[in-house]
Structure formats: structure tokens, C-alpha cells
Tab-separated table of C-alpha atoms and ligand atoms in Angstrom:
chain	number	residue	atom	x	y	z
A	1	MET	CA	195.525	107.690	-138.781
A	2	ARG	CA	199.031	106.396	-139.111
A	3	ILE	CA	200.265	103.224	-140.867
A	4	ILE	CA	202.546	101.306	-138.514
A	5	GLY	CA	202.923	97.922	-140.221
A	6	THR	CA	202.584	96.276	-143.625
A	7	GLY	CA	202.545	92.675	-144.872
A	8	SER	CA	201.624	90.660	-147.938
A	9	SER	CA	201.256	87.099	-149.155
A	10	LEU	CA	200.985	85.620	-152.636
A	11	PRO	CA	199.928	82.219	-153.983
A	12	LYS	CA	202.791	79.866	-154.863
A	13	LYS	CA	201.750	79.299	-158.454
A	14	THR	CA	202.817	81.798	-161.115
A	15	VAL	CA	201.290	81.868	-164.581
A	16	THR	CA	203.317	83.575	-167.304
A	17	ASN	CA	201.921	85.072	-170.493
A	18	ASP	CA	203.473	82.172	-172.395
A	19	ASP	CA	201.606	79.737	-170.124
A	20	LEU	CA	198.361	81.493	-171.071
A	21	SER	CA	199.156	81.391	-174.772
A	22	ARG	CA	199.156	77.579	-174.530
A	23	PHE	CA	195.391	77.496	-173.991
A	24	ILE	CA	194.009	80.812	-175.299
A	25	ASP	CA	194.709	82.789	-178.459
A	26	THR	CA	197.069	85.402	-177.006
A	27	SER	CA	200.783	86.190	-176.821
A	28	ASP	CA	203.357	87.579	-174.415
A	29	GLU	CA	203.876	90.466	-176.827
A	30	TRP	CA	200.184	91.458	-176.930
A	31	ILE	CA	199.716	91.278	-173.158
A	32	ARG	CA	202.928	93.196	-172.350
A	33	GLU	CA	202.221	95.906	-174.932
A	34	ARG	CA	198.577	96.493	-173.880
A	35	THR	CA	198.903	95.961	-170.129
A	36	GLY	CA	202.559	95.768	-169.015
A	37	ILE	CA	201.792	92.434	-167.311
A	38	GLY	CA	204.369	89.621	-167.593
A	39	GLU	CA	203.036	87.134	-165.046
A	40	ARG	CA	200.581	86.763	-162.168
A	41	HIS	CA	200.174	84.543	-159.076
A	42	VAL	CA	197.030	82.424	-158.897
A	43	ILE	CA	195.491	80.352	-156.143
A	44	SER	CA	195.865	76.588	-156.583
A	45	THR	CA	196.384	74.485	-153.435
A	46	GLU	CA	196.142	77.304	-150.860
A	47	SER	CA	192.992	79.169	-149.800
A	48	LEU	CA	192.416	82.920	-149.712
A	49	ASP	CA	191.961	82.980	-145.926
A	50	GLU	CA	195.427	81.385	-145.548
A	51	LEU	CA	196.982	84.160	-147.638
A	52	ALA	CA	195.018	86.806	-145.722
A	53	MET	CA	196.161	85.315	-142.398
A	54	ASP	CA	199.795	85.274	-143.540
A	55	ALA	CA	199.640	88.915	-144.730
A	56	ALA	CA	197.928	89.916	-141.454
A	57	ASN	CA	200.538	88.188	-139.274
A	58	LYS	CA	203.372	89.879	-141.187
A	59	ALA	CA	201.752	93.320	-140.835
A	60	LEU	CA	201.156	92.783	-137.095
A	61	GLU	CA	204.747	91.674	-136.603
A	62	ASP	CA	206.026	94.689	-138.554
A	63	ALA	CA	203.862	96.962	-136.373
A	64	GLY	CA	204.802	95.249	-133.095
A	65	VAL	CA	201.082	94.823	-132.319
A	66	LEU	CA	199.513	91.632	-130.923
A	67	PRO	CA	196.274	90.200	-132.378
A	68	THR	CA	194.703	90.648	-128.918
A	69	GLN	CA	195.361	94.406	-129.077
A	70	LEU	CA	193.223	94.865	-132.210
A	71	ASP	CA	189.950	96.781	-131.924
A	72	TYR	CA	188.667	96.005	-135.438
A	73	ILE	CA	189.534	93.891	-138.442
A	74	ILE	CA	188.272	95.185	-141.775
A	75	CYS	CA	188.739	93.028	-144.835
A	76	SER	CA	188.388	94.434	-148.341
A	77	ASN	CA	187.171	91.597	-150.534
A	78	MET	CA	184.994	91.172	-153.607
A	79	VAL	CA	184.492	87.434	-153.559
A	80	ASN	CA	185.808	84.353	-151.780
A	81	GLU	CA	184.612	80.818	-151.084
A	82	TYR	CA	182.432	81.922	-148.168
A	83	VAL	CA	179.584	84.408	-148.493
A	84	THR	CA	179.219	84.016	-144.750
A	85	PRO	CA	180.971	84.130	-142.318
A	86	SER	CA	182.968	87.124	-143.489
A	87	LEU	CA	186.590	86.688	-144.498
A	88	ALA	CA	187.520	89.150	-141.739
A	89	SER	CA	185.831	86.886	-139.154
A	90	ILE	CA	187.586	83.802	-140.497
A	91	VAL	CA	190.986	85.534	-140.431
A	92	GLY	CA	190.301	86.964	-136.944
A	93	GLY	CA	189.887	83.398	-135.666
A	94	ARG	CA	193.004	82.193	-137.465
A	95	ILE	CA	195.259	84.910	-136.026
A	96	GLY	CA	193.801	84.627	-132.503
A	97	SER	CA	191.851	87.856	-132.261
A	98	GLN	CA	188.331	88.248	-130.875
A	99	CYS	CA	187.658	91.845	-131.925
A	100	PRO	CA	184.769	92.843	-134.221
A	101	ALA	CA	185.488	91.956	-137.840
A	102	PHE	CA	183.682	92.660	-141.078
A	103	ASP	CA	184.170	92.698	-144.856
A	104	LEU	CA	183.771	95.640	-147.151
A	105	ASN	CA	183.339	95.421	-150.920
A	106	ALA	CA	184.171	98.412	-153.080
A	107	ALA	CA	185.863	96.285	-155.773
A	108	CYS	CA	189.397	97.427	-156.650
A	109	THR	CA	188.898	100.637	-154.622
A	110	GLY	CA	188.160	98.648	-151.442
A	111	PHE	CA	191.439	99.319	-149.644
A	112	LEU	CA	190.917	103.094	-149.781
A	113	TYR	CA	187.259	102.758	-148.773
A	114	ALA	CA	188.407	100.701	-145.774
A	115	MET	CA	190.993	103.368	-144.903
A	116	ASP	CA	188.240	105.974	-144.945
A	117	VAL	CA	186.092	103.899	-142.553
A	118	ALA	CA	189.083	103.136	-140.308
A	119	GLU	CA	189.976	106.829	-140.101
A	120	VAL	CA	186.504	107.613	-138.737
A	121	MET	CA	186.789	104.834	-136.115
A	122	LEU	CA	190.222	106.006	-134.993
A	123	LYS	CA	189.209	109.666	-134.929
A	124	SER	CA	186.067	108.996	-132.901
A	125	GLY	CA	188.074	107.131	-130.256
A	126	ARG	CA	186.310	103.806	-130.954
A	127	ALA	CA	189.600	102.159	-131.851
A	128	GLU	CA	193.291	102.320	-131.109
A	129	TYR	CA	194.537	99.590	-133.479
A	130	ILE	CA	192.842	98.458	-136.677
A	131	LEU	CA	193.967	95.652	-138.973
A	132	LEU	CA	193.038	96.330	-142.549
A	133	ILE	CA	193.378	93.425	-144.985
A	134	SER	CA	192.810	93.296	-148.725
A	135	ALA	CA	192.400	89.743	-150.003
A	136	GLU	CA	191.209	88.872	-153.484
A	137	GLU	CA	190.986	85.896	-155.825
A	138	PRO	CA	189.781	87.320	-159.157
A	139	SER	CA	191.140	84.163	-160.849
A	140	ARG	CA	188.015	82.424	-159.475
A	141	ILE	CA	185.521	84.731	-161.220
A	142	VAL	CA	187.043	85.207	-164.674
A	143	ASP	CA	186.367	82.964	-167.639
A	144	TRP	CA	189.748	81.334	-168.396
A	145	ASN	CA	188.674	81.031	-172.034
A	146	ASP	CA	188.077	84.779	-172.349
A	147	ARG	CA	191.379	86.361	-173.398
A	148	ARG	CA	189.955	89.873	-172.867
A	149	THR	CA	189.731	89.406	-169.102
A	150	CYS	CA	191.684	86.396	-167.758
A	151	VAL	CA	195.088	87.789	-168.774
A	152	LEU	CA	194.627	90.880	-166.595
A	153	PHE	CA	194.173	89.510	-163.085
A	154	GLY	CA	196.101	87.812	-160.281
A	155	ASP	CA	195.384	86.730	-156.687
A	156	GLY	CA	196.936	87.747	-153.370
A	157	ALA	CA	196.543	89.409	-149.989
A	158	ALA	CA	198.110	92.414	-148.267
A	159	ALA	CA	197.511	94.095	-144.933
A	160	VAL	CA	198.325	97.198	-142.913
A	161	VAL	CA	198.024	97.997	-139.208
A	162	LEU	CA	196.656	101.449	-138.433
A	163	THR	CA	196.683	103.520	-135.277
A	164	LYS	CA	195.815	107.069	-134.240
A	165	GLY	CA	197.768	109.895	-135.819
A	166	ASP	CA	197.355	112.893	-138.093
A	167	GLU	CA	199.272	111.440	-141.041
A	168	LEU	CA	196.211	111.200	-143.320
A	169	LYS	CA	196.139	114.669	-144.888
A	170	ALA	CA	193.177	114.274	-147.268
A	171	ILE	CA	190.945	111.527	-148.614
A	172	LYS	CA	188.164	111.388	-151.186
A	173	VAL	CA	186.010	108.377	-151.992
A	174	SER	CA	183.297	108.262	-154.625
A	175	SER	CA	180.886	105.987	-156.411
A	176	LYS	CA	179.041	106.489	-159.671
A	177	SER	CA	176.643	103.648	-160.258
A	178	ASN	CA	177.135	101.735	-163.499
A	179	LYS	CA	176.565	97.984	-163.510
A	180	SER	CA	177.093	97.376	-167.206
A	181	VAL	CA	180.817	98.093	-167.807
A	182	LEU	CA	182.377	95.819	-165.187
A	183	TYR	CA	180.410	93.209	-163.258
A	184	TYR	CA	180.191	89.655	-161.989
A	185	LYS	CA	176.822	88.122	-161.099
A	186	ARG	CA	177.013	85.341	-158.532
A	187	HIS	CA	174.998	82.141	-158.595
A	188	LEU	CA	172.073	82.115	-156.147
A	189	GLU	CA	169.940	79.085	-155.389
A	190	PRO	CA	166.595	78.950	-157.183
A	191	THR	CA	163.549	79.296	-154.935
A	192	PRO	CA	159.858	78.448	-155.493
A	193	PHE	CA	159.511	82.159	-156.382
A	194	VAL	CA	162.727	82.938	-158.325
A	195	MET	CA	163.859	80.653	-161.130
A	196	ARG	CA	166.529	83.017	-162.550
A	197	THR	CA	169.868	81.215	-162.202
A	198	LYS	CA	171.362	81.152	-165.651
A	199	ASP	CA	172.743	84.688	-165.892
A	200	ALA	CA	175.385	84.235	-163.166
A	201	GLY	CA	179.130	84.857	-163.853
A	202	PRO	CA	181.765	85.090	-165.275
A	203	LEU	CA	183.346	88.568	-164.977
A	204	CYS	CA	182.257	90.873	-167.819
A	205	MET	CA	184.148	94.012	-168.744
A	206	ASN	CA	184.094	96.723	-171.381
A	207	GLY	CA	187.844	97.374	-171.338
A	208	LYS	CA	187.801	100.652	-173.256
A	209	GLU	CA	185.097	102.210	-171.056
A	210	VAL	CA	186.903	101.110	-167.886
A	211	PHE	CA	190.163	102.557	-169.201
A	212	LYS	CA	188.571	105.986	-169.815
A	213	SER	CA	186.804	106.082	-166.432
A	214	ALA	CA	189.977	104.967	-164.647
A	215	VAL	CA	192.105	107.754	-166.118
A	216	SER	CA	189.564	110.524	-165.612
A	217	SER	CA	188.565	109.557	-162.056
A	218	SER	CA	192.146	109.066	-160.900
A	219	LEU	CA	193.262	112.440	-162.269
A	220	ARG	CA	190.221	114.147	-160.732
A	221	ASP	CA	190.640	112.461	-157.328
A	222	MET	CA	194.391	113.077	-157.080
A	223	ARG	CA	194.038	116.741	-158.019
A	224	TYR	CA	191.282	117.084	-155.408
A	225	VAL	CA	193.263	115.555	-152.528
A	226	LEU	CA	196.470	117.414	-153.393
A	227	ASN	CA	194.548	120.668	-153.459
A	228	LYS	CA	192.796	119.826	-150.180
A	229	ALA	CA	196.150	119.033	-148.544
A	230	GLY	CA	197.697	122.224	-149.955
A	231	LEU	CA	200.373	120.217	-151.811
A	232	THR	CA	201.641	119.956	-155.381
A	233	LYS	CA	203.027	116.978	-157.295
A	234	GLU	CA	206.584	118.128	-156.476
A	235	ASN	CA	205.895	117.424	-152.760
A	236	ILE	CA	205.002	113.792	-153.453
A	237	THR	CA	207.597	111.046	-152.980
A	238	TYR	CA	205.481	108.293	-154.517
A	239	PHE	CA	202.131	108.040	-156.273
A	240	VAL	CA	201.017	104.528	-155.312
A	241	LEU	CA	198.367	103.836	-157.926
A	242	HIS	CA	196.038	100.881	-158.339
A	243	GLN	CA	198.102	98.456	-160.453
A	244	ALA	CA	195.499	97.553	-163.072
A	245	ASN	CA	197.459	98.211	-166.213
A	246	LEU	CA	200.781	99.924	-166.978
A	247	ARG	CA	199.211	101.894	-169.817
A	248	ILE	CA	196.632	103.398	-167.457
A	249	ILE	CA	199.407	104.351	-165.010
A	250	ASP	CA	201.573	105.863	-167.801
A	251	PHE	CA	198.599	107.791	-169.146
A	252	ILE	CA	197.849	109.247	-165.716
A	253	ARG	CA	201.510	110.094	-165.104
A	254	GLU	CA	201.829	111.850	-168.470
A	255	HIS	CA	198.658	113.888	-167.880
A	256	PHE	CA	200.027	114.766	-164.486
A	257	GLU	CA	203.407	115.680	-166.009
A	258	ALA	CA	205.120	113.823	-163.169
A	259	ASP	CA	208.428	111.982	-162.984
A	260	ALA	CA	208.499	108.204	-163.755
A	261	ALA	CA	210.484	107.630	-160.538
A	262	GLN	CA	207.490	108.979	-158.574
A	263	PHE	CA	205.255	106.194	-159.951
A	264	PRO	CA	206.542	102.819	-158.693
A	265	THR	CA	204.882	99.773	-160.308
A	266	ASN	CA	204.738	96.011	-159.803
A	267	VAL	CA	201.846	95.110	-162.118
A	268	GLU	CA	204.497	93.411	-164.305
A	269	LYS	CA	204.852	90.628	-161.690
A	270	TYR	CA	201.370	90.329	-160.181
A	271	GLY	CA	198.781	91.613	-162.678
A	272	ASN	CA	195.699	93.322	-161.285
A	273	THR	CA	195.081	91.860	-157.806
A	274	SER	CA	192.045	94.148	-157.324
A	275	SER	CA	191.984	95.911	-153.930
A	276	VAL	CA	195.281	94.230	-152.984
A	277	THR	CA	197.450	96.214	-155.404
A	278	ILE	CA	198.007	99.330	-153.268
A	279	PRO	CA	198.873	97.624	-149.935
A	280	LEU	CA	200.959	95.062	-151.873
A	281	LEU	CA	203.031	97.786	-153.537
A	282	LEU	CA	203.244	99.681	-150.246
A	283	ASP	CA	204.577	96.555	-148.525
A	284	GLU	CA	207.215	96.145	-151.255
A	285	LEU	CA	208.298	99.762	-150.801
A	286	ASN	CA	208.363	99.395	-147.006
A	287	ARG	CA	210.281	96.111	-146.942
A	288	GLY	CA	212.540	97.242	-149.784
A	289	GLY	CA	213.699	100.183	-147.634
A	290	LYS	CA	212.296	102.716	-150.131
A	291	LEU	CA	210.269	104.725	-147.622
A	292	ARG	CA	211.638	107.386	-145.256
A	293	LYS	CA	209.939	109.144	-142.369
A	294	GLY	CA	208.277	112.294	-143.685
A	295	ASP	CA	207.735	110.974	-147.233
A	296	ILE	CA	204.420	112.100	-148.676
A	297	LEU	CA	202.450	109.420	-150.529
A	298	VAL	CA	199.401	109.624	-152.753
A	299	PHE	CA	197.198	106.540	-153.184
A	300	SER	CA	194.667	106.367	-156.011
A	301	ALA	CA	192.349	103.507	-156.955
A	302	PHE	CA	189.389	102.844	-159.247
A	303	GLY	CA	187.202	99.866	-159.998
A	304	ALA	CA	183.803	98.337	-160.545
A	305	GLY	CA	180.913	100.330	-159.201
A	306	PHE	CA	182.180	102.538	-160.715
A	307	THR	CA	184.130	103.409	-157.552
A	308	SER	CA	187.222	105.532	-157.130
A	309	ALA	CA	189.225	107.095	-154.312
A	310	ALA	CA	192.466	108.895	-153.541
A	311	CYS	CA	194.277	110.065	-150.445
A	312	VAL	CA	197.422	111.897	-149.374
A	313	LEU	CA	199.307	110.664	-146.344
A	314	GLU	CA	202.605	111.125	-144.620
A	315	TRP	CA	204.765	108.042	-143.992
A	316	ASN	CA	205.812	108.175	-140.360
A	317	LYS	CA	207.206	104.755	-139.626
A	318	SER	CA	210.839	103.854	-139.040
A	319	ALA	CA	212.573	102.228	-142.019
A	320	LYS	CA	212.385	98.425	-142.040
A	321	GLU	CA	215.687	96.942	-140.800
B	401	COA	N1	195.407	88.647	-176.589
B	401	COA	C1	195.329	88.911	-177.901
B	401	COA	N2	194.354	89.674	-178.433
B	401	COA	C2	193.435	90.168	-177.584
B	401	COA	C3	193.464	89.940	-176.196
B	401	COA	C4	194.516	89.137	-175.708
B	401	COA	N3	194.639	88.843	-174.405
B	401	COA	N4	192.433	90.588	-175.623
B	401	COA	C5	191.775	91.195	-176.615
B	401	COA	N5	192.367	90.951	-177.795
B	401	COA	C6	191.972	91.403	-179.121
B	401	COA	C7	190.492	91.699	-179.239
B	401	COA	O1	189.762	90.531	-179.474
B	401	COA	C8	190.478	92.666	-180.371
B	401	COA	O2	190.571	91.931	-181.574
B	401	COA	P1	189.638	92.297	-182.828
B	401	COA	O3	190.024	93.688	-183.201
B	401	COA	O4	190.008	91.256	-183.829
B	401	COA	O5	188.241	92.200	-182.315
B	401	COA	C9	191.766	93.439	-180.239
B	401	COA	O6	192.606	92.648	-179.377
B	401	COA	C10	191.577	94.802	-179.602
B	401	COA	O7	190.752	94.632	-178.441
B	401	COA	P2	190.388	95.837	-177.509
B	401	COA	O8	189.488	95.363	-176.421
B	401	COA	O9	189.924	96.991	-178.375
B	401	COA	O10	191.849	96.196	-176.932
B	401	COA	P3	192.289	97.392	-176.042
B	401	COA	O11	193.373	98.143	-176.715
B	401	COA	O12	191.136	98.180	-175.503
B	401	COA	O13	192.960	96.619	-174.825
B	401	COA	C11	192.473	96.088	-172.545
B	401	COA	C12	192.160	95.786	-174.010
B	401	COA	C13	191.556	95.223	-171.681
B	401	COA	C14	193.923	95.723	-172.262
B	401	COA	C15	192.241	97.603	-172.253
B	401	COA	O14	190.974	97.991	-172.754
B	401	COA	C16	192.317	97.925	-170.801
B	401	COA	O15	193.371	97.861	-170.215
B	401	COA	N6	191.182	98.327	-170.165
B	401	COA	C17	191.151	98.533	-168.729
B	401	COA	C18	190.942	97.204	-168.036
B	401	COA	C19	191.125	97.272	-166.538
B	401	COA	O16	192.076	97.822	-166.072
B	401	COA	N7	190.189	96.661	-165.825
B	401	COA	C20	190.223	96.588	-164.389
B	401	COA	C21	189.931	97.906	-163.783
B	401	COA	S1	189.895	97.839	-162.069
């Protein structure tokens, strides 16, 4: 596969750490020190499908591809207002595409899972152009009175357009089932046979356990894909990591003994936007003119499941004017 276009879209409303400290017992100092996060964007008047449509249109425009040329739309999403139809179907209608469209949920690792699926479709000849969107609104599943979780997340959408190519050098996706460290149980209607409704939501997380799993899986996955691609850390222009927490990223970088300049971050501005973080950072790098043809990138993500994934790919797109 080859990435030929990127785009992103964020909610208008920003919430700073000081804003949060007005209604929960927290502080800018605590949040910055433990997470690196300064502010996040959260959905208020807009809807997630509007953000996803905006990100998709920008990526298509960047790629020079029309919605009618798309063969598939895959949307990485954990939760949105609609269980059905899929967010991908809704966005397909909004951008004027009639190709097959479906959602995929691998929590914060979803973008890399979707890349893995897209690669198979492109390789098999089933598709020429695929639109891959990550769109997430974690602000709608956290308890805004729980300072251990609500300070970490933000909403947004980001997209890439993919076509055939041999730029993906290695990819590894994995899942190790554990539903007690990070989970959200949705509300389902009671039936004459099931009366269980009270244990739904909000998002629950054991932060320390997630931290440990994140560091170990990311290091393992990145070493695996680098080895598979026959590359070393010195060959890598940027490690584009899931932006969950600056401390996790620093920890991984230190273990990896890599240069800080190789690890761009934007978690300071957006918090953890779940599966959006990697395409959002990629779009910033692309539009900021930071990427050159031939650059080698490593992506690495981890999240609820417990899922994780990493890949190595070559950037082979002309610099954004
Ligand atoms: N503001 C102020 N104090 C807070 C707080 C906040 N927002 N959140 C927690 N605290 C308090 C706790 O209540 C606890 O107080 P206590 O000792 O009086 O009980 C204290 O800070 C330490 O809490 P702890 O949970 O041990 O902190 P931590 O150092 O593990 O940091 C996280 C918490 C969530 C920042 C950290 O565990 C983490 O980053 N985990 C990974 C989370 C993640 O990335 N999840 C998404 C993965 S996709």
C-alpha cells in the first residue's frame, strides 16, 4: 500500500486543564506532569460524522481522488451515536460515495488494524483506492466526575487515502484478551429474558496496568517490525506513536535509546483521541511540510483489548505545497 492523502478535523471546543480543575479535584500541574496533556478538543455542537466527513474530504482532496473512485471506506471507531448504520456508511453518503463501507473496532489500535485489512484488499486486487477514517468521541463515554479518566481523552477525526504500492515494509497486529483493565459496557435494552441493565458505562481503567502493557507491547511490536523490515532505529525518520500519554512515549523512547527529534508528539494539544492519534499526527507532519519522499516511518499503537500493532512504511508522497 501507499498513503497518498491525509486529512483531519477537530471539534471547535477546547477544554484546558484549568477548565477541568473548576469542576473536578485536579490541577494543570498534575495533569501535565503525569500525562503531558495541556488541553483537548471535545464535541459540543457538532457531530462525529461531520468531523469524519470533513477529515475524509480533506484527505481525498490531498490525494486528488474523487469519492466516486473509492472502492472501500473503512472507519475505525469505538463508539458513536449510531450502533447502526455504521459510521463508515453514514460518511460514505455524506461525501457522495456508494462503495462498500464498514466500521472496525480495535480501540486505540484501530487505525493500524484497518491498515492491515486495507493492505490485504489492495494486494488481492479487490481495491485500487481505500479511504480509511479514524473517528472517535471518547468524551461521550468517560465519567466527567472521574479525574482518573476524563482528563486523558479528547475527540476528533483523521483520514488517509490508500492505493496500491509496496511502501508498507512490515506490519504486526495482536490482541491479548483482557476485559478488566480498560473497558466500557454499553447500555442495552432490557428484554423479557435479560434484565441486566445497570452495569453499563462509564469507561473504567486501571491506569498503571495499561501503562505497563502499553510500554511492553509497543517495544516488542516495534522491534519485531524493524527486524522484519531489516532496518534499525537509525533508519527511521519518525516514530509516530499512539499519543496516549507523554510519559509512555518518553519511556518507550528511552528504552529504545532513540533521539527525541525522532518522536514527534501532539498529545499536549489534543489528549488521547484513541485511534485518531496516529493519522492526526501524520496529517500534521504532512501539512507541516515535515515529510520527504523516502522517509521511513514507524507507527505503533496500543489500547483496550488489549490490542497492539506496529508497522514500518516508506513515505512516498510529494511534499504538501
Ligand atoms: N488529578 C489529580 N490527582 C489525580 C488525578 C488527576 N487527574 N488522577 C488521579 N489522581 C490521584 C489518584 O487519586 C491518586 O491519589 P491517591 O494516592 O490519594 O489515591 C494519585 O493521583 C496517584 O494515582 P495513580 O493512578 O497511581 O497515578 P499514576 O501515576 O498511575 O497516573 C495515569 C495515572 C492515568 C496518568 C497513568 O497511570 C497512565 O498514564 N496510565 C495509562 C493510561 C492510558 O494511557 N490509557 C489509555 C491507553 S490507550
